[in-house]
């Protein structure tokens, strides 16, 4: 899904004449998911979500940055929020640029020499999670 809510759905179907048909349809959401803008080194605290929930954040990275750090921290036993990051569009389970594979809600991503632009951060509830903090910073 792009930042304004456009997305496409593709599927395969069997056909006696051709064997397989590929179909694609584009959609536009009536409303875009809520998105929280983060400032450099700003923390979002007390984040929580249910299983399969999504929360979205954005940080705008200027040119000439040496490193972008994105950190998510939660209590032990506080569930499992998974972090996905994508430049220029909302991440999903199948479309992301950076994604740590860690159990629990303590995850970190360090991006050296990031391209300038909007980095979108998603927290997906692999299981319900609570009391999570999210910080994005660059230098």
Tab-separated table of N, CA and C in Angstrom:
chain	number	residue	atom	x	y	z
A	1	UNK	N	0.849	-1.166	0.000
A	1	UNK	CA	0.000	0.000	0.000
A	1	UNK	C	0.896	1.231	0.000
A	2	UNK	N	0.556	2.172	-0.842
A	2	UNK	CA	1.346	3.401	-0.851
A	2	UNK	C	0.805	4.368	0.209
A	3	UNK	N	1.504	5.496	0.433
A	3	UNK	CA	1.112	6.390	1.525
A	3	UNK	C	-0.283	7.003	1.402
A	4	UNK	N	-0.857	7.023	0.190
A	4	UNK	CA	-2.187	7.621	0.050
A	4	UNK	C	-3.297	6.579	0.007
A	5	UNK	N	-2.959	5.299	0.212
A	5	UNK	CA	-3.985	4.274	0.328
A	5	UNK	C	-4.253	3.463	-0.922
A	6	UNK	N	-3.438	3.578	-1.967
A	6	UNK	CA	-3.610	2.762	-3.164
A	6	UNK	C	-2.944	1.409	-2.952
A	7	UNK	N	-3.617	0.348	-3.408
A	7	UNK	CA	-3.008	-0.973	-3.325
A	7	UNK	C	-3.578	-1.854	-4.428
A	8	UNK	N	-2.925	-2.971	-4.687
A	8	UNK	CA	-3.363	-3.897	-5.728
A	8	UNK	C	-3.502	-5.284	-5.128
A	9	UNK	N	-4.449	-6.032	-5.679
A	9	UNK	CA	-4.647	-7.422	-5.298
A	9	UNK	C	-4.473	-8.252	-6.560
A	10	UNK	N	-3.668	-9.297	-6.474
A	10	UNK	CA	-3.446	-10.189	-7.611
A	10	UNK	C	-3.819	-11.607	-7.208
A	11	UNK	N	-4.336	-12.369	-8.158
A	11	UNK	CA	-4.649	-13.759	-7.891
A	11	UNK	C	-4.498	-14.572	-9.163
A	12	UNK	N	-4.314	-15.866	-8.985
A	12	UNK	CA	-4.193	-16.813	-10.087
A	12	UNK	C	-5.453	-17.653	-10.144
A	13	UNK	N	-5.881	-17.970	-11.352
A	13	UNK	CA	-6.993	-18.900	-11.504
A	13	UNK	C	-6.645	-19.876	-12.622
A	14	UNK	N	-7.185	-21.071	-12.530
A	14	UNK	CA	-6.927	-22.058	-13.572
A	14	UNK	C	-7.930	-21.874	-14.693
A	15	UNK	N	-7.463	-22.133	-15.899
A	15	UNK	CA	-8.301	-21.989	-17.081
A	15	UNK	C	-8.036	-23.178	-17.990
A	16	UNK	N	-9.083	-23.801	-18.500
A	16	UNK	CA	-8.915	-24.936	-19.406
A	16	UNK	C	-8.212	-24.509	-20.687
A	17	UNK	N	-8.447	-23.289	-21.131
A	17	UNK	CA	-7.868	-22.815	-22.393
A	17	UNK	C	-6.405	-22.414	-22.250
A	18	UNK	N	-6.050	-21.726	-21.171
A	18	UNK	CA	-4.686	-21.189	-21.046
A	18	UNK	C	-3.882	-21.830	-19.925
A	19	UNK	N	-4.487	-22.615	-19.109
A	19	UNK	CA	-3.793	-23.207	-17.965
A	19	UNK	C	-3.896	-22.332	-16.726
A	20	UNK	N	-3.357	-21.120	-16.822
A	20	UNK	CA	-3.389	-20.190	-15.697
A	20	UNK	C	-3.739	-18.801	-16.198
A	21	UNK	N	-4.526	-18.112	-15.462
A	21	UNK	CA	-4.810	-16.699	-15.729
A	21	UNK	C	-4.376	-15.898	-14.509
A	22	UNK	N	-3.703	-14.788	-14.755
A	22	UNK	CA	-3.308	-13.880	-13.686
A	22	UNK	C	-4.223	-12.670	-13.757
A	23	UNK	N	-4.815	-12.331	-12.642
A	23	UNK	CA	-5.704	-11.175	-12.589
A	23	UNK	C	-5.195	-10.208	-11.533
A	24	UNK	N	-5.249	-8.930	-11.855
A	24	UNK	CA	-4.810	-7.887	-10.926
A	24	UNK	C	-5.870	-6.802	-10.907
A	25	UNK	N	-6.188	-6.335	-9.729
A	25	UNK	CA	-7.133	-5.228	-9.599
A	25	UNK	C	-6.571	-4.238	-8.594
A	26	UNK	N	-6.635	-2.967	-8.938
A	26	UNK	CA	-6.149	-1.938	-8.014
A	26	UNK	C	-7.319	-1.353	-7.240
A	27	UNK	N	-7.025	-0.924	-6.036
A	27	UNK	CA	-8.029	-0.358	-5.146
A	27	UNK	C	-7.467	0.895	-4.490
A	28	UNK	N	-8.346	1.729	-4.014
A	28	UNK	CA	-7.968	2.881	-3.203
A	28	UNK	C	-8.835	2.841	-1.956
A	29	UNK	N	-8.186	2.903	-0.807
A	29	UNK	CA	-8.935	2.890	0.445
A	29	UNK	C	-9.715	4.192	0.595
A	30	UNK	N	-10.890	4.086	1.166
A	30	UNK	CA	-11.677	5.285	1.442
A	30	UNK	C	-10.973	6.157	2.472
A	31	UNK	N	-10.373	5.518	3.427
A	31	UNK	CA	-9.602	6.242	4.434
A	31	UNK	C	-8.274	5.531	4.621
A	32	UNK	N	-7.260	6.304	4.788
A	32	UNK	CA	-5.924	5.769	4.994
A	32	UNK	C	-5.772	5.376	6.457
A	33	UNK	N	-4.980	4.341	6.744
A	33	UNK	CA	-4.757	3.998	8.154
A	33	UNK	C	-4.143	5.182	8.899
A	34	UNK	N	-4.456	5.341	10.173
A	34	UNK	CA	-3.849	6.431	10.945
A	34	UNK	C	-2.322	6.326	10.917
A	35	UNK	N	-1.682	7.475	10.804
A	35	UNK	CA	-0.230	7.533	10.677
A	35	UNK	C	0.288	8.597	11.635
A	36	UNK	N	1.250	8.241	12.478
A	36	UNK	CA	1.837	9.177	13.429
A	36	UNK	C	3.195	9.623	12.921
A	37	UNK	N	3.377	10.936	12.792
A	37	UNK	CA	4.664	11.495	12.369
A	37	UNK	C	5.600	11.530	13.568
A	38	UNK	N	6.785	10.958	13.418
A	38	UNK	CA	7.809	11.015	14.462
A	38	UNK	C	8.854	12.049	14.084
A	39	UNK	N	9.336	12.783	15.053
A	39	UNK	CA	10.445	13.706	14.857
A	39	UNK	C	11.727	13.011	15.292
A	40	UNK	N	12.865	13.557	14.881
A	40	UNK	CA	14.147	12.967	15.235
A	40	UNK	C	14.274	12.811	16.750
A	41	UNK	N	14.559	11.602	17.179
A	41	UNK	CA	14.771	11.253	18.580
A	41	UNK	C	13.522	11.414	19.446
A	42	UNK	N	12.362	11.439	18.838
A	42	UNK	CA	11.098	11.525	19.564
A	42	UNK	C	10.624	10.113	19.891
A	43	UNK	N	10.192	9.899	21.108
A	43	UNK	CA	9.697	8.587	21.520
A	43	UNK	C	8.177	8.574	21.524
A	44	UNK	N	7.616	7.510	21.006
A	44	UNK	CA	6.188	7.232	21.145
A	44	UNK	C	6.090	6.151	22.218
A	45	UNK	N	5.380	6.423	23.294
A	45	UNK	CA	5.343	5.527	24.453
A	45	UNK	C	3.959	4.931	24.655
A	46	UNK	N	3.913	3.834	25.391
A	46	UNK	CA	2.643	3.224	25.766
A	46	UNK	C	1.888	2.616	24.605
A	47	UNK	N	2.610	2.134	23.596
A	47	UNK	CA	1.955	1.567	22.420
A	47	UNK	C	1.447	0.166	22.733
A	48	UNK	N	0.290	-0.165	22.183
A	48	UNK	CA	-0.319	-1.472	22.407
A	48	UNK	C	-1.133	-1.852	21.184
A	49	UNK	N	-1.280	-3.144	20.978
A	49	UNK	CA	-2.084	-3.619	19.861
A	49	UNK	C	-2.508	-5.057	20.073
A	50	UNK	N	-3.566	-5.436	19.385
A	50	UNK	CA	-4.073	-6.801	19.442
A	50	UNK	C	-3.353	-7.674	18.415
A	51	UNK	N	-3.582	-8.958	18.478
A	51	UNK	CA	-3.056	-9.870	17.469
A	51	UNK	C	-3.556	-9.435	16.093
A	52	UNK	N	-2.645	-9.376	15.115
A	52	UNK	CA	-2.912	-8.973	13.724
A	52	UNK	C	-3.279	-7.503	13.559
A	53	UNK	N	-3.071	-6.685	14.582
A	53	UNK	CA	-3.305	-5.242	14.434
A	53	UNK	C	-2.095	-4.598	13.767
A	54	UNK	N	-2.302	-3.397	13.215
A	54	UNK	CA	-1.225	-2.619	12.591
A	54	UNK	C	-1.251	-1.203	13.141
A	55	UNK	N	-0.068	-0.657	13.433
A	55	UNK	CA	0.099	0.755	13.785
A	55	UNK	C	1.179	1.304	12.872
A	56	UNK	N	0.981	2.544	12.376
A	56	UNK	CA	1.904	3.111	11.387
A	56	UNK	C	2.505	4.427	11.873
A	57	UNK	N	3.793	4.607	11.556
A	57	UNK	CA	4.554	5.795	11.944
A	57	UNK	C	5.410	6.205	10.752
A	58	UNK	N	5.814	7.470	10.748
A	58	UNK	CA	6.663	7.967	9.658
A	58	UNK	C	7.717	8.893	10.240
A	59	UNK	N	8.947	8.764	9.728
A	59	UNK	CA	9.996	9.727	10.042
A	59	UNK	C	10.583	10.190	8.718
A	60	UNK	N	10.750	11.495	8.591
A	60	UNK	CA	11.323	12.080	7.385
A	60	UNK	C	12.815	12.285	7.605
A	61	UNK	N	13.614	11.656	6.753
A	61	UNK	CA	15.072	11.702	6.877
A	61	UNK	C	15.622	12.679	5.840
A	62	UNK	N	16.369	13.695	6.282
A	62	UNK	CA	16.950	14.658	5.341
A	62	UNK	C	18.182	14.068	4.636
A	63	UNK	N	18.665	14.728	3.586
A	63	UNK	CA	19.879	14.258	2.906
A	63	UNK	C	21.106	14.352	3.819
A	64	UNK	N	22.095	13.522	3.541
A	64	UNK	CA	23.380	13.606	4.223
A	64	UNK	C	23.445	12.956	5.583
A	65	UNK	N	22.506	12.096	5.910
A	65	UNK	CA	22.472	11.445	7.220
A	65	UNK	C	23.367	10.201	7.200
A	66	UNK	N	24.166	10.034	8.253
A	66	UNK	CA	25.077	8.886	8.336
A	66	UNK	C	24.365	7.611	8.783
A	67	UNK	N	23.388	7.739	9.699
A	67	UNK	CA	22.717	6.542	10.198
A	67	UNK	C	21.327	6.874	10.724
A	68	UNK	N	20.382	5.997	10.418
A	68	UNK	CA	19.030	6.050	10.954
A	68	UNK	C	18.870	4.854	11.884
A	69	UNK	N	18.469	5.124	13.126
A	69	UNK	CA	18.243	4.070	14.117
A	69	UNK	C	16.771	4.053	14.497
A	70	UNK	N	16.171	2.881	14.458
A	70	UNK	CA	14.780	2.716	14.859
A	70	UNK	C	14.759	1.629	15.925
A	71	UNK	N	14.268	1.985	17.101
A	71	UNK	CA	14.278	1.069	18.245
A	71	UNK	C	12.882	0.922	18.825
A	72	UNK	N	12.515	-0.320	19.081
A	72	UNK	CA	11.248	-0.626	19.719
A	72	UNK	C	11.573	-1.418	20.980
A	73	UNK	N	11.008	-1.022	22.108
A	73	UNK	CA	11.304	-1.686	23.376
A	73	UNK	C	10.016	-1.935	24.147
A	74	UNK	N	9.892	-3.156	24.630
A	74	UNK	CA	8.737	-3.521	25.437
A	74	UNK	C	9.159	-4.426	26.575
A	75	UNK	N	8.300	-4.611	27.551
A	75	UNK	CA	8.650	-5.434	28.708
A	75	UNK	C	8.695	-6.918	28.350
A	76	UNK	N	9.504	-7.667	29.084
A	76	UNK	CA	9.526	-9.119	28.923
A	76	UNK	C	8.133	-9.643	29.256
A	77	UNK	N	7.606	-10.488	28.416
A	77	UNK	CA	6.265	-11.020	28.637
A	77	UNK	C	5.168	-10.066	28.209
A	78	UNK	N	5.541	-8.970	27.528
A	78	UNK	CA	4.564	-7.973	27.098
A	78	UNK	C	4.002	-8.210	25.715
A	79	UNK	N	4.121	-9.428	25.197
A	79	UNK	CA	3.577	-9.755	23.891
A	79	UNK	C	4.628	-9.682	22.799
A	80	UNK	N	4.165	-9.657	21.556
A	80	UNK	CA	5.083	-9.676	20.415
A	80	UNK	C	4.600	-8.738	19.321
A	81	UNK	N	5.139	-7.530	19.340
A	81	UNK	CA	4.925	-6.588	18.249
A	81	UNK	C	6.099	-6.684	17.295
A	82	UNK	N	5.849	-6.909	16.021
A	82	UNK	CA	6.911	-7.021	15.023
A	82	UNK	C	7.021	-5.730	14.227
A	83	UNK	N	8.257	-5.279	14.015
A	83	UNK	CA	8.511	-4.011	13.334
A	83	UNK	C	8.881	-4.257	11.870
A	84	UNK	N	8.274	-3.460	10.993
A	84	UNK	CA	8.563	-3.477	9.562
A	84	UNK	C	8.852	-2.042	9.141
A	85	UNK	N	9.847	-1.837	8.278
A	85	UNK	CA	10.216	-0.491	7.831
A	85	UNK	C	10.331	-0.501	6.315
A	86	UNK	N	9.838	0.579	5.699
A	86	UNK	CA	9.892	0.697	4.240
A	86	UNK	C	10.067	2.161	3.864
A	87	UNK	N	10.910	2.406	2.893
A	87	UNK	CA	11.124	3.763	2.382
A	87	UNK	C	10.080	4.069	1.323
A	88	UNK	N	9.323	5.153	1.524
A	88	UNK	CA	8.417	5.660	0.506
A	88	UNK	C	7.030	5.073	0.458
A	89	UNK	N	6.738	4.022	1.216
A	89	UNK	CA	5.408	3.407	1.192
A	89	UNK	C	5.188	2.646	2.498
A	90	UNK	N	3.926	2.399	2.810
A	90	UNK	CA	3.614	1.642	4.020
A	90	UNK	C	4.100	0.202	3.872
A	91	UNK	N	4.761	-0.334	4.886
A	91	UNK	CA	5.180	-1.733	4.819
A	91	UNK	C	4.009	-2.671	5.095
A	92	UNK	N	4.197	-3.912	4.702
A	92	UNK	CA	3.216	-4.959	4.973
A	92	UNK	C	3.972	-6.244	5.285
A	93	UNK	N	3.242	-7.328	5.483
A	93	UNK	CA	3.888	-8.607	5.760
A	93	UNK	C	4.748	-9.076	4.588
A	94	UNK	N	4.414	-8.636	3.382
A	94	UNK	CA	5.133	-9.099	2.193
A	94	UNK	C	5.929	-8.008	1.492
A	95	UNK	N	5.779	-6.766	1.884
A	95	UNK	CA	6.495	-5.659	1.231
A	95	UNK	C	7.133	-4.784	2.299
A	96	UNK	N	8.439	-4.929	2.474
A	96	UNK	CA	9.181	-4.164	3.477
A	96	UNK	C	10.636	-4.123	3.046
A	97	UNK	N	11.363	-3.128	3.556
A	97	UNK	CA	12.792	-3.005	3.261
A	97	UNK	C	13.660	-3.523	4.409
A	98	UNK	N	13.185	-3.354	5.634
A	98	UNK	CA	13.941	-3.765	6.820
A	98	UNK	C	12.977	-4.411	7.800
A	99	UNK	N	13.434	-5.520	8.405
A	99	UNK	CA	12.572	-6.203	9.345
A	99	UNK	C	13.418	-7.126	10.220
A	100	UNK	N	13.565	-6.829	11.509
A	100	UNK	CA	14.293	-7.760	12.373
A	100	UNK	C	13.413	-8.980	12.673
A	101	UNK	N	14.021	-10.114	12.777
A	101	UNK	CA	13.284	-11.328	13.148
A	101	UNK	C	13.623	-11.658	14.592
A	102	UNK	N	12.838	-11.118	15.518
A	102	UNK	CA	13.106	-11.275	16.943
A	102	UNK	C	11.792	-11.596	17.646
A	103	UNK	N	11.815	-12.543	18.562
A	103	UNK	CA	10.633	-12.798	19.383
A	103	UNK	C	10.509	-11.696	20.423
A	104	UNK	N	9.290	-11.344	20.771
A	104	UNK	CA	9.063	-10.280	21.733
A	104	UNK	C	9.032	-8.928	21.047
A	105	UNK	N	8.950	-7.885	21.836
A	105	UNK	CA	8.798	-6.530	21.296
A	105	UNK	C	10.050	-5.679	21.437
A	106	UNK	N	11.212	-6.295	21.588
A	106	UNK	CA	12.474	-5.552	21.637
A	106	UNK	C	13.194	-5.760	20.314
A	107	UNK	N	13.092	-4.782	19.434
A	107	UNK	CA	13.667	-4.889	18.097
A	107	UNK	C	14.380	-3.595	17.752
A	108	UNK	N	15.415	-3.704	16.923
A	108	UNK	CA	16.186	-2.525	16.519
A	108	UNK	C	16.620	-2.678	15.071
A	109	UNK	N	16.645	-1.550	14.374
A	109	UNK	CA	17.120	-1.491	12.994
A	109	UNK	C	18.079	-0.317	12.899
A	110	UNK	N	19.244	-0.544	12.308
A	110	UNK	CA	20.217	0.518	12.041
A	110	UNK	C	20.457	0.544	10.536
A	111	UNK	N	20.224	1.696	9.919
A	111	UNK	CA	20.374	1.847	8.474
A	111	UNK	C	21.504	2.838	8.224
A	112	UNK	N	22.600	2.354	7.672
A	112	UNK	CA	23.741	3.218	7.363
A	112	UNK	C	23.489	3.980	6.071
A	113	UNK	N	23.838	5.259	6.071
A	113	UNK	CA	23.688	6.128	4.895
A	113	UNK	C	22.312	5.996	4.244
A	114	UNK	N	21.243	6.233	5.003
A	114	UNK	CA	19.904	6.060	4.437
A	114	UNK	C	19.636	7.088	3.339
A	115	UNK	N	18.856	6.678	2.364
A	115	UNK	CA	18.405	7.625	1.358
A	115	UNK	C	17.503	8.650	2.031
A	116	UNK	N	17.484	9.878	1.547
A	116	UNK	CA	16.554	10.848	2.125
A	116	UNK	C	15.120	10.503	1.729
A	117	UNK	N	14.190	10.840	2.597
A	117	UNK	CA	12.782	10.608	2.292
A	117	UNK	C	12.021	10.145	3.509
A	118	UNK	N	10.805	9.710	3.261
A	118	UNK	CA	9.921	9.248	4.326
A	118	UNK	C	10.106	7.751	4.547
A	119	UNK	N	10.505	7.400	5.764
A	119	UNK	CA	10.585	6.002	6.165
A	119	UNK	C	9.319	5.695	6.961
A	120	UNK	N	8.592	4.681	6.523
A	120	UNK	CA	7.360	4.270	7.184
A	120	UNK	C	7.666	3.067	8.072
A	121	UNK	N	7.204	3.145	9.298
A	121	UNK	CA	7.438	2.113	10.302
A	121	UNK	C	6.077	1.529	10.667
A	122	UNK	N	5.980	0.215	10.628
A	122	UNK	CA	4.741	-0.447	11.033
A	122	UNK	C	5.047	-1.387	12.188
A	123	UNK	N	4.124	-1.439	13.126
A	123	UNK	CA	4.181	-2.451	14.177
A	123	UNK	C	2.980	-3.363	13.966
A	124	UNK	N	3.280	-4.623	13.729
A	124	UNK	CA	2.239	-5.630	13.522
A	124	UNK	C	2.172	-6.516	14.762
A	125	UNK	N	0.980	-6.733	15.245
A	125	UNK	CA	0.800	-7.587	16.418
A	125	UNK	C	0.869	-9.059	16.040
A	126	UNK	N	2.052	-9.640	16.154
A	126	UNK	CA	2.154	-11.095	15.951
A	126	UNK	C	1.324	-11.783	17.029
A	127	UNK	N	1.369	-11.213	18.221
A	127	UNK	CA	0.426	-11.517	19.292
A	127	UNK	C	0.131	-10.171	19.953
A	128	UNK	N	-0.849	-10.137	20.829
A	128	UNK	CA	-1.165	-8.871	21.502
A	128	UNK	C	0.073	-8.375	22.251
A	129	UNK	N	0.293	-7.062	22.217
A	129	UNK	CA	1.451	-6.473	22.897
A	129	UNK	C	1.008	-5.211	23.625
A	130	UNK	N	1.802	-4.802	24.632
A	130	UNK	CA	1.466	-3.593	25.386
A	130	UNK	C	2.726	-2.977	25.975
A	131	UNK	N	2.602	-1.724	26.397
A	131	UNK	CA	3.678	-0.967	27.057
A	131	UNK	C	4.946	-0.894	26.219
A	132	UNK	N	4.783	-0.708	24.911
A	132	UNK	CA	5.912	-0.654	23.981
A	132	UNK	C	6.260	0.798	23.683
A	133	UNK	N	7.547	1.081	23.557
A	133	UNK	CA	8.031	2.395	23.143
A	133	UNK	C	8.718	2.289	21.791
A	134	UNK	N	8.603	3.331	20.973
A	134	UNK	CA	9.218	3.372	19.645
A	134	UNK	C	9.962	4.688	19.503
A	135	UNK	N	11.229	4.618	19.106
A	135	UNK	CA	12.047	5.810	18.896
A	135	UNK	C	12.774	5.690	17.570
A	136	UNK	N	12.762	6.768	16.789
A	136	UNK	CA	13.541	6.840	15.549
A	136	UNK	C	14.463	8.047	15.668
A	137	UNK	N	15.738	7.836	15.352
A	137	UNK	CA	16.699	8.936	15.444
A	137	UNK	C	17.718	8.811	14.324
A	138	UNK	N	18.245	9.961	13.919
A	138	UNK	CA	19.285	9.966	12.889
A	138	UNK	C	20.348	10.985	13.251
A	139	UNK	N	21.553	10.764	12.699
A	139	UNK	CA	22.652	11.705	12.908
A	139	UNK	C	23.586	11.666	11.712
